[in-house]
PDB file of C-alpha atoms in Angstrom:
ATOM      1  CA  MET A   1      -5.882  13.202 -17.628  1.00  0.00           C
ATOM      2  CA  SER A   2      -9.381  12.279 -18.802  1.00  0.00           C
ATOM      3  CA  ASN A   3     -12.211  14.391 -17.432  1.00  0.00           C
ATOM      4  CA  THR A   4     -13.894  11.152 -16.326  1.00  0.00           C
ATOM      5  CA  PHE A   5     -11.652  11.176 -13.244  1.00  0.00           C
ATOM      6  CA  HIS A   6     -11.965  13.589 -10.347  1.00  0.00           C
ATOM      7  CA  GLU A   7      -8.595  14.996  -9.351  1.00  0.00           C
ATOM      8  CA  ILE A   8      -7.369  17.377  -6.662  1.00  0.00           C
ATOM      9  CA  THR A   9      -3.860  18.664  -5.977  1.00  0.00           C
ATOM     10  CA  ILE A  10      -2.927  19.585  -2.414  1.00  0.00           C
ATOM     11  CA  GLY A  11       0.610  20.859  -2.067  1.00  0.00           C
ATOM     12  CA  ASP A  12       2.892  18.230  -3.615  1.00  0.00           C
ATOM     13  CA  CYS A  13       0.213  15.518  -3.509  1.00  0.00           C
ATOM     14  CA  ARG A  14      -2.005  14.706  -6.472  1.00  0.00           C
ATOM     15  CA  LEU A  15      -5.110  12.758  -5.433  1.00  0.00           C
ATOM     16  CA  ILE A  16      -7.205  11.004  -8.082  1.00  0.00           C
ATOM     17  CA  LEU A  17     -10.616   9.378  -7.652  1.00  0.00           C
ATOM     18  CA  GLY A  18     -10.803   6.424 -10.018  1.00  0.00           C
ATOM     19  CA  ASP A  19      -9.848   2.826 -10.794  1.00  0.00           C
ATOM     20  CA  MET A  20      -6.062   2.415 -10.957  1.00  0.00           C
ATOM     21  CA  LEU A  21      -6.380   0.200 -14.040  1.00  0.00           C
ATOM     22  CA  GLU A  22      -8.070   3.071 -15.877  1.00  0.00           C
ATOM     23  CA  VAL A  23      -6.067   5.921 -14.352  1.00  0.00           C
ATOM     24  CA  LEU A  24      -2.496   4.609 -14.651  1.00  0.00           C
ATOM     25  CA  PRO A  25      -2.438   4.320 -18.482  1.00  0.00           C
ATOM     26  CA  GLU A  26      -3.399   8.003 -18.682  1.00  0.00           C
ATOM     27  CA  LEU A  27      -0.811   9.231 -16.192  1.00  0.00           C
ATOM     28  CA  ASP A  28       2.200  10.831 -17.827  1.00  0.00           C
ATOM     29  CA  VAL A  29       4.491  10.165 -14.866  1.00  0.00           C
ATOM     30  CA  SER A  30       7.577   8.216 -13.941  1.00  0.00           C
ATOM     31  CA  ALA A  31       7.341   7.330 -10.259  1.00  0.00           C
ATOM     32  CA  ASP A  32      10.478   6.731  -8.200  1.00  0.00           C
ATOM     33  CA  LEU A  33       8.723   4.480  -5.708  1.00  0.00           C
ATOM     34  CA  VAL A  34       5.489   2.536  -5.188  1.00  0.00           C
ATOM     35  CA  VAL A  35       4.210   1.951  -1.657  1.00  0.00           C
ATOM     36  CA  THR A  36       0.746   0.411  -1.467  1.00  0.00           C
ATOM     37  CA  ASP A  37      -1.658  -1.885   0.356  1.00  0.00           C
ATOM     38  CA  PRO A  38      -3.941  -3.356  -2.335  1.00  0.00           C
ATOM     39  CA  PRO A  39      -7.334  -4.868  -1.522  1.00  0.00           C
ATOM     40  CA  TYR A  40      -7.174  -8.647  -1.834  1.00  0.00           C
ATOM     41  CA  LEU A  41      -9.515 -11.538  -1.187  1.00  0.00           C
ATOM     42  CA  LEU A  42      -9.442 -13.046   2.266  1.00  0.00           C
ATOM     43  CA  THR A  43      -9.791 -16.786   2.792  1.00  0.00           C
ATOM     44  CA  SER A  44     -10.929 -18.223   6.065  1.00  0.00           C
ATOM     45  CA  GLY A  45      -8.482 -21.113   6.136  1.00  0.00           C
ATOM     46  CA  GLY A  46     -11.010 -23.178   8.057  1.00  0.00           C
ATOM     47  CA  THR A  47     -13.646 -22.094  10.548  1.00  0.00           C
ATOM     48  CA  ALA A  48     -14.181 -18.461   9.654  1.00  0.00           C
ATOM     49  CA  GLU A  49     -15.320 -17.450  13.114  1.00  0.00           C
ATOM     50  CA  GLN A  50     -11.996 -18.598  14.528  1.00  0.00           C
ATOM     51  CA  SER A  51      -9.714 -17.211  11.855  1.00  0.00           C
ATOM     52  CA  MET A  52     -11.291 -13.810  11.212  1.00  0.00           C
ATOM     53  CA  GLY A  53     -13.847 -11.707  12.995  1.00  0.00           C
ATOM     54  CA  GLY A  54     -16.398  -9.010  12.286  1.00  0.00           C
ATOM     55  CA  ILE A  55     -16.608  -7.911   8.657  1.00  0.00           C
ATOM     56  CA  PHE A  56     -13.806 -10.333   7.776  1.00  0.00           C
ATOM     57  CA  ALA A  57     -15.640 -13.528   8.808  1.00  0.00           C
ATOM     58  CA  HIS A  58     -16.604 -14.209   5.198  1.00  0.00           C
ATOM     59  CA  ALA A  59     -14.381 -15.558   2.416  1.00  0.00           C
ATOM     60  CA  ALA A  60     -15.893 -13.204  -0.160  1.00  0.00           C
ATOM     61  CA  TYR A  61     -14.565 -10.088   1.533  1.00  0.00           C
ATOM     62  CA  ALA A  62     -11.448  -8.238   0.492  1.00  0.00           C
ATOM     63  CA  ASN A  63      -9.031  -6.802   3.029  1.00  0.00           C
ATOM     64  CA  ASP A  64     -10.701  -3.397   2.731  1.00  0.00           C
ATOM     65  CA  GLY A  65     -14.092  -4.826   3.696  1.00  0.00           C
ATOM     66  CA  ALA A  66     -15.548  -4.640   0.181  1.00  0.00           C
ATOM     67  CA  LEU A  67     -17.364  -7.572  -1.370  1.00  0.00           C
ATOM     68  CA  MET A  68     -15.161  -9.082  -4.123  1.00  0.00           C
ATOM     69  CA  ASP A  69     -14.149  -5.642  -5.463  1.00  0.00           C
ATOM     70  CA  VAL A  70     -10.454  -6.280  -5.982  1.00  0.00           C
ATOM     71  CA  VAL A  71      -7.859  -5.908  -8.720  1.00  0.00           C
ATOM     72  CA  PRO A  72      -6.401  -9.347  -9.569  1.00  0.00           C
ATOM     73  CA  TRP A  73      -2.694  -9.623  -8.797  1.00  0.00           C
ATOM     74  CA  ASN A  74      -1.979 -10.543 -12.428  1.00  0.00           C
ATOM     75  CA  ASP A  75      -3.523  -7.267 -13.612  1.00  0.00           C
ATOM     76  CA  MET A  76      -1.654  -5.076 -11.146  1.00  0.00           C
ATOM     77  CA  GLY A  77       2.087  -5.492 -11.661  1.00  0.00           C
ATOM     78  CA  GLY A  78       2.296  -4.483 -15.321  1.00  0.00           C
ATOM     79  CA  PRO A  79       0.595  -1.074 -15.073  1.00  0.00           C
ATOM     80  CA  LEU A  80       2.693  -0.235 -12.013  1.00  0.00           C
ATOM     81  CA  TYR A  81       5.881  -1.326 -13.760  1.00  0.00           C
ATOM     82  CA  ARG A  82       5.138   0.944 -16.702  1.00  0.00           C
ATOM     83  CA  ALA A  83       4.306   3.889 -14.414  1.00  0.00           C
ATOM     84  CA  CYS A  84       7.719   3.741 -12.715  1.00  0.00           C
ATOM     85  CA  ALA A  85      11.175   5.029 -13.545  1.00  0.00           C
ATOM     86  CA  ALA A  86      14.073   2.691 -14.202  1.00  0.00           C
ATOM     87  CA  ASN A  87      15.491   1.315 -10.949  1.00  0.00           C
ATOM     88  CA  ALA A  88      12.329   2.211  -9.005  1.00  0.00           C
ATOM     89  CA  ASP A  89      11.473   0.289  -5.845  1.00  0.00           C
ATOM     90  CA  CYS A  90       8.051  -1.150  -5.061  1.00  0.00           C
ATOM     91  CA  TYR A  91       6.548  -2.170  -1.706  1.00  0.00           C
ATOM     92  CA  VAL A  92       3.323  -4.198  -1.937  1.00  0.00           C
ATOM     93  CA  MET A  93       1.524  -5.339   1.205  1.00  0.00           C
ATOM     94  CA  SER A  94      -0.241  -8.687   1.511  1.00  0.00           C
ATOM     95  CA  ASN A  95      -1.332 -11.279   4.024  1.00  0.00           C
ATOM     96  CA  ASP A  96       0.178 -14.759   4.309  1.00  0.00           C
ATOM     97  CA  LYS A  97      -2.466 -16.302   2.019  1.00  0.00           C
ATOM     98  CA  ASN A  98      -1.676 -13.932  -0.855  1.00  0.00           C
ATOM     99  CA  ILE A  99       2.107 -13.504  -0.871  1.00  0.00           C
ATOM    100  CA  PHE A 100       2.693 -16.359  -3.330  1.00  0.00           C
ATOM    101  CA  ALA A 101       0.103 -15.172  -5.849  1.00  0.00           C
ATOM    102  CA  ALA A 102       1.267 -11.570  -5.496  1.00  0.00           C
ATOM    103  CA  GLY A 103       4.922 -12.503  -5.841  1.00  0.00           C
ATOM    104  CA  GLY A 104       4.378 -14.617  -8.927  1.00  0.00           C
ATOM    105  CA  ALA A 105       2.248 -11.953 -10.589  1.00  0.00           C
ATOM    106  CA  PHE A 106       4.739  -9.140 -10.016  1.00  0.00           C
ATOM    107  CA  LEU A 107       7.688 -11.263 -11.129  1.00  0.00           C
ATOM    108  CA  GLY A 108       5.758 -12.123 -14.267  1.00  0.00           C
ATOM    109  CA  ALA A 109       5.228  -8.407 -14.921  1.00  0.00           C
ATOM    110  CA  GLY A 110       8.957  -7.741 -14.888  1.00  0.00           C
ATOM    111  CA  TRP A 111       9.585  -6.762 -11.269  1.00  0.00           C
ATOM    112  CA  GLN A 112      12.466  -8.420  -9.426  1.00  0.00           C
ATOM    113  CA  PHE A 113      12.274  -9.562  -5.822  1.00  0.00           C
ATOM    114  CA  HIS A 114      14.429  -8.021  -3.103  1.00  0.00           C
ATOM    115  CA  ASN A 115      13.029  -9.270   0.200  1.00  0.00           C
ATOM    116  CA  LEU A 116       9.981 -10.283   2.218  1.00  0.00           C
ATOM    117  CA  LEU A 117       9.313  -7.803   5.018  1.00  0.00           C
ATOM    118  CA  ALA A 118       6.895  -8.076   7.915  1.00  0.00           C
ATOM    119  CA  TRP A 119       4.908  -5.716  10.104  1.00  0.00           C
ATOM    120  CA  ASP A 120       4.355  -6.970  13.650  1.00  0.00           C
ATOM    121  CA  LYS A 121       1.058  -5.354  14.622  1.00  0.00           C
ATOM    122  CA  VAL A 122       1.437  -6.662  18.214  1.00  0.00           C
ATOM    123  CA  ARG A 123      -2.341  -7.111  18.279  1.00  0.00           C
ATOM    124  CA  ALA A 124      -3.256 -10.647  17.221  1.00  0.00           C
ATOM    125  CA  THR A 125      -6.217 -12.068  15.287  1.00  0.00           C
ATOM    126  CA  ARG A 126      -7.710 -15.304  16.605  1.00  0.00           C
ATOM    127  CA  ASN A 127      -6.782 -18.422  14.671  1.00  0.00           C
ATOM    128  CA  ARG A 128      -6.753 -22.162  15.452  1.00  0.00           C
ATOM    129  CA  TRP A 129      -3.376 -22.511  13.672  1.00  0.00           C
ATOM    130  CA  TYR A 130      -1.396 -19.878  15.583  1.00  0.00           C
ATOM    131  CA  MET A 131      -2.774 -16.422  16.228  1.00  0.00           C
ATOM    132  CA  LYS A 132      -1.945 -13.950  13.474  1.00  0.00           C
ATOM    133  CA  HIS A 133      -0.139 -10.717  14.278  1.00  0.00           C
ATOM    134  CA  LEU A 134       1.907 -10.171  11.096  1.00  0.00           C
ATOM    135  CA  GLU A 135       1.260  -8.554   7.756  1.00  0.00           C
ATOM    136  CA  TYR A 136       3.752  -8.874   4.937  1.00  0.00           C
ATOM    137  CA  THR A 137       5.332  -6.569   2.382  1.00  0.00           C
ATOM    138  CA  LEU A 138       6.853  -7.839  -0.838  1.00  0.00           C
ATOM    139  CA  TYR A 139       9.791  -5.598  -1.708  1.00  0.00           C
ATOM    140  CA  PHE A 140      10.558  -5.443  -5.444  1.00  0.00           C
ATOM    141  CA  TRP A 141      12.691  -3.377  -7.776  1.00  0.00           C
ATOM    142  CA  LYS A 142      12.389  -2.534 -11.435  1.00  0.00           C
ATOM    143  CA  GLY A 143      14.834  -4.542 -13.444  1.00  0.00           C
ATOM    144  CA  ALA A 144      18.170  -2.755 -13.142  1.00  0.00           C
ATOM    145  CA  ALA A 145      21.273  -4.930 -13.260  1.00  0.00           C
ATOM    146  CA  ASP A 146      22.692  -3.081 -10.255  1.00  0.00           C
ATOM    147  CA  PRO A 147      19.738  -2.226  -7.979  1.00  0.00           C
ATOM    148  CA  LYS A 148      20.099   0.549  -5.459  1.00  0.00           C
ATOM    149  CA  GLY A 149      20.310  -0.273  -1.773  1.00  0.00           C
ATOM    150  CA  ILE A 150      18.109   1.130   0.963  1.00  0.00           C
ATOM    151  CA  ASN A 151      19.163   4.333   2.706  1.00  0.00           C
ATOM    152  CA  ASP A 152      19.408   2.752   6.159  1.00  0.00           C
ATOM    153  CA  CYS A 153      21.165  -0.574   5.734  1.00  0.00           C
ATOM    154  CA  GLY A 154      20.692  -1.249   9.439  1.00  0.00           C
ATOM    155  CA  SER A 155      16.967  -1.788   8.882  1.00  0.00           C
ATOM    156  CA  LYS A 156      15.665  -5.273   9.649  1.00  0.00           C
ATOM    157  CA  GLN A 157      12.909  -7.249   7.953  1.00  0.00           C
ATOM    158  CA  LEU A 158      10.582  -6.868  10.935  1.00  0.00           C
ATOM    159  CA  PHE A 159       8.912  -3.551  11.770  1.00  0.00           C
ATOM    160  CA  THR A 160       7.050  -3.592  15.102  1.00  0.00           C
ATOM    161  CA  LEU A 161       4.345  -1.064  15.901  1.00  0.00           C
ATOM    162  CA  ASN A 162       1.036  -1.219  17.727  1.00  0.00           C
ATOM    163  CA  ALA A 163      -0.552   1.718  15.920  1.00  0.00           C
ATOM    164  CA  PRO A 164      -3.748   3.497  16.962  1.00  0.00           C
ATOM    165  CA  ARG A 165      -6.407   4.007  14.311  1.00  0.00           C
ATOM    166  CA  ARG A 166      -6.838   7.503  12.845  1.00  0.00           C
ATOM    167  CA  SER A 167      -9.837   6.919  10.510  1.00  0.00           C
ATOM    168  CA  ASP A 168     -12.703   4.511   9.832  1.00  0.00           C
ATOM    169  CA  HIS A 169     -10.873   2.739   6.983  1.00  0.00           C
ATOM    170  CA  PRO A 170     -11.058  -0.982   7.871  1.00  0.00           C
ATOM    171  CA  THR A 171      -7.461  -1.848   6.906  1.00  0.00           C
ATOM    172  CA  GLU A 172      -5.697   1.434   7.559  1.00  0.00           C
ATOM    173  CA  LYS A 173      -1.910   1.242   7.706  1.00  0.00           C
ATOM    174  CA  PRO A 174       0.155   3.408  10.068  1.00  0.00           C
ATOM    175  CA  VAL A 175       1.989   6.413   8.676  1.00  0.00           C
ATOM    176  CA  GLU A 176       5.095   5.254  10.531  1.00  0.00           C
ATOM    177  CA  LEU A 177       5.199   1.987   8.553  1.00  0.00           C
ATOM    178  CA  PHE A 178       4.903   3.655   5.157  1.00  0.00           C
ATOM    179  CA  SER A 179       7.371   6.332   6.245  1.00  0.00           C
ATOM    180  CA  HIS A 180       9.856   3.562   7.051  1.00  0.00           C
ATOM    181  CA  TYR A 181       9.650   2.293   3.463  1.00  0.00           C
ATOM    182  CA  ILE A 182       9.585   5.750   1.874  1.00  0.00           C
ATOM    183  CA  LEU A 183      12.596   6.995   3.825  1.00  0.00           C
ATOM    184  CA  ASN A 184      14.567   3.875   2.913  1.00  0.00           C
ATOM    185  CA  SER A 185      13.808   3.861  -0.827  1.00  0.00           C
ATOM    186  CA  SER A 186      13.468   7.504  -1.874  1.00  0.00           C
ATOM    187  CA  HIS A 187      14.981  10.944  -1.449  1.00  0.00           C
ATOM    188  CA  GLN A 188      13.709  14.490  -0.986  1.00  0.00           C
ATOM    189  CA  GLY A 189      11.569  15.508  -3.945  1.00  0.00           C
ATOM    190  CA  ASP A 190      11.097  11.971  -5.303  1.00  0.00           C
ATOM    191  CA  LEU A 191       7.677  10.917  -6.597  1.00  0.00           C
ATOM    192  CA  VAL A 192       5.845   8.231  -4.596  1.00  0.00           C
ATOM    193  CA  LEU A 193       2.864   6.414  -6.125  1.00  0.00           C
ATOM    194  CA  ASP A 194       0.094   4.667  -4.190  1.00  0.00           C
ATOM    195  CA  PRO A 195      -2.527   3.224  -6.573  1.00  0.00           C
ATOM    196  CA  PHE A 196      -4.709   2.059  -3.659  1.00  0.00           C
ATOM    197  CA  MET A 197      -4.593   5.186  -1.512  1.00  0.00           C
ATOM    198  CA  GLY A 198      -7.264   4.281   1.026  1.00  0.00           C
ATOM    199  CA  SER A 199      -7.283   6.844   3.827  1.00  0.00           C
ATOM    200  CA  GLY A 200      -4.116   8.516   2.539  1.00  0.00           C
ATOM    201  CA  THR A 201      -1.316   6.929   4.589  1.00  0.00           C
ATOM    202  CA  ALA A 202       1.334   7.111   1.857  1.00  0.00           C
ATOM    203  CA  MET A 203       0.441  10.723   1.056  1.00  0.00           C
ATOM    204  CA  LEU A 204       0.752  11.699   4.719  1.00  0.00           C
ATOM    205  CA  SER A 205       4.193  10.095   4.756  1.00  0.00           C
ATOM    206  CA  CYS A 206       5.139  12.120   1.675  1.00  0.00           C
ATOM    207  CA  ILE A 207       4.079  15.342   3.354  1.00  0.00           C
ATOM    208  CA  ALA A 208       6.047  14.527   6.484  1.00  0.00           C
ATOM    209  CA  HIS A 209       9.266  13.751   4.591  1.00  0.00           C
ATOM    210  CA  GLY A 210       9.358  16.091   1.614  1.00  0.00           C
ATOM    211  CA  ARG A 211       8.314  13.703  -1.137  1.00  0.00           C
ATOM    212  CA  ARG A 212       5.840  14.293  -3.958  1.00  0.00           C
ATOM    213  CA  GLY A 213       2.878  11.927  -4.045  1.00  0.00           C
ATOM    214  CA  ILE A 214       0.240  10.531  -6.380  1.00  0.00           C
ATOM    215  CA  GLY A 215      -2.600   8.660  -4.715  1.00  0.00           C
ATOM    216  CA  ILE A 216      -5.369   6.840  -6.592  1.00  0.00           C
ATOM    217  CA  GLU A 217      -8.491   5.666  -4.796  1.00  0.00           C
ATOM    218  CA  LYS A 218     -11.636   4.078  -6.242  1.00  0.00           C
ATOM    219  CA  ASP A 219     -13.977   4.419  -3.269  1.00  0.00           C
ATOM    220  CA  PRO A 220     -15.484   7.938  -2.955  1.00  0.00           C
ATOM    221  CA  ASP A 221     -15.788   7.734   0.835  1.00  0.00           C
ATOM    222  CA  HIS A 222     -12.165   6.685   1.322  1.00  0.00           C
ATOM    223  CA  PHE A 223     -11.111   9.330  -1.206  1.00  0.00           C
ATOM    224  CA  ALA A 224     -12.901  12.002   0.827  1.00  0.00           C
ATOM    225  CA  THR A 225     -11.191  10.733   3.990  1.00  0.00           C
ATOM    226  CA  ALA A 226      -7.785  10.968   2.285  1.00  0.00           C
ATOM    227  CA  VAL A 227      -8.462  14.481   0.958  1.00  0.00           C
ATOM    228  CA  LYS A 228      -9.414  15.651   4.436  1.00  0.00           C
ATOM    229  CA  ALA A 229      -6.356  14.043   6.049  1.00  0.00           C
ATOM    230  CA  VAL A 230      -3.943  15.433   3.441  1.00  0.00           C
ATOM    231  CA  THR A 231      -5.479  18.915   3.655  1.00  0.00           C
ATOM    232  CA  GLU A 232      -5.160  18.954   7.434  1.00  0.00           C
ATOM    233  CA  ALA A 233      -1.585  17.649   7.283  1.00  0.00           C
ATOM    234  CA  TYR A 234      -0.537  20.425   4.902  1.00  0.00           C
ATOM    235  CA  GLN A 235      -2.265  23.053   6.978  1.00  0.00           C
ATOM    236  CA  ALA A 236      -0.462  21.794  10.084  1.00  0.00           C
ATOM    237  CA  LYS A 237       2.880  21.765   8.260  1.00  0.00           C
ATOM    238  CA  GLU A 238       2.419  25.310   6.995  1.00  0.00           C
ATOM    239  CA  ALA A 239       1.433  26.532  10.453  1.00  0.00           C
ATOM    240  CA  ALA A 240       4.455  24.940  12.130  1.00  0.00           C
TER     241      ALA A 240
END
């Protein structure tokens, strides 16, 4: 790994501060699973004040609250594909406005499409064209002729959880949601990659369920939040 990136290893989790487009080509890894919530541009779909509120009431904002600082969908799928083992699964979160662009980009990079999943947040965002309470996850696999199935075949497309916040990250995802995906598409000791780590949700899921993790995060503040959360989670696990 280049010395231009700051890296810290905590237990079985390797946390890297840097841009995923620069970090991934230098990683000598073969991940078994990708679970991630990339930043993407939000569009108002009409009157912004009625479709999104607060920091999101502006079409130039990404879903992490940053101004226009996103990785284009077309640039994302290829590096992730190359960083994964054969027959790896990939869960990529999106909103309704981005699922078509995301799906097309990942298919073009070689991924194959399994299913469209949804998270029912219970809490709804105001909108003149039906209030929004769902976020979506595109579920892909890496090109095997006979893809593996999920571990719990009784799982449904919809995952319902009204999750409390645990950090100040504006689009934090619940550990329970990522754990649902990780438990279904990996096994003990497998390597899980999150190239947009945020506050560390995927890494916390790895700690809870005996997986190895690599998390990449570009924002220093979010990186620090993830390091703190992962450190505390390991300390709690060791003390138990």
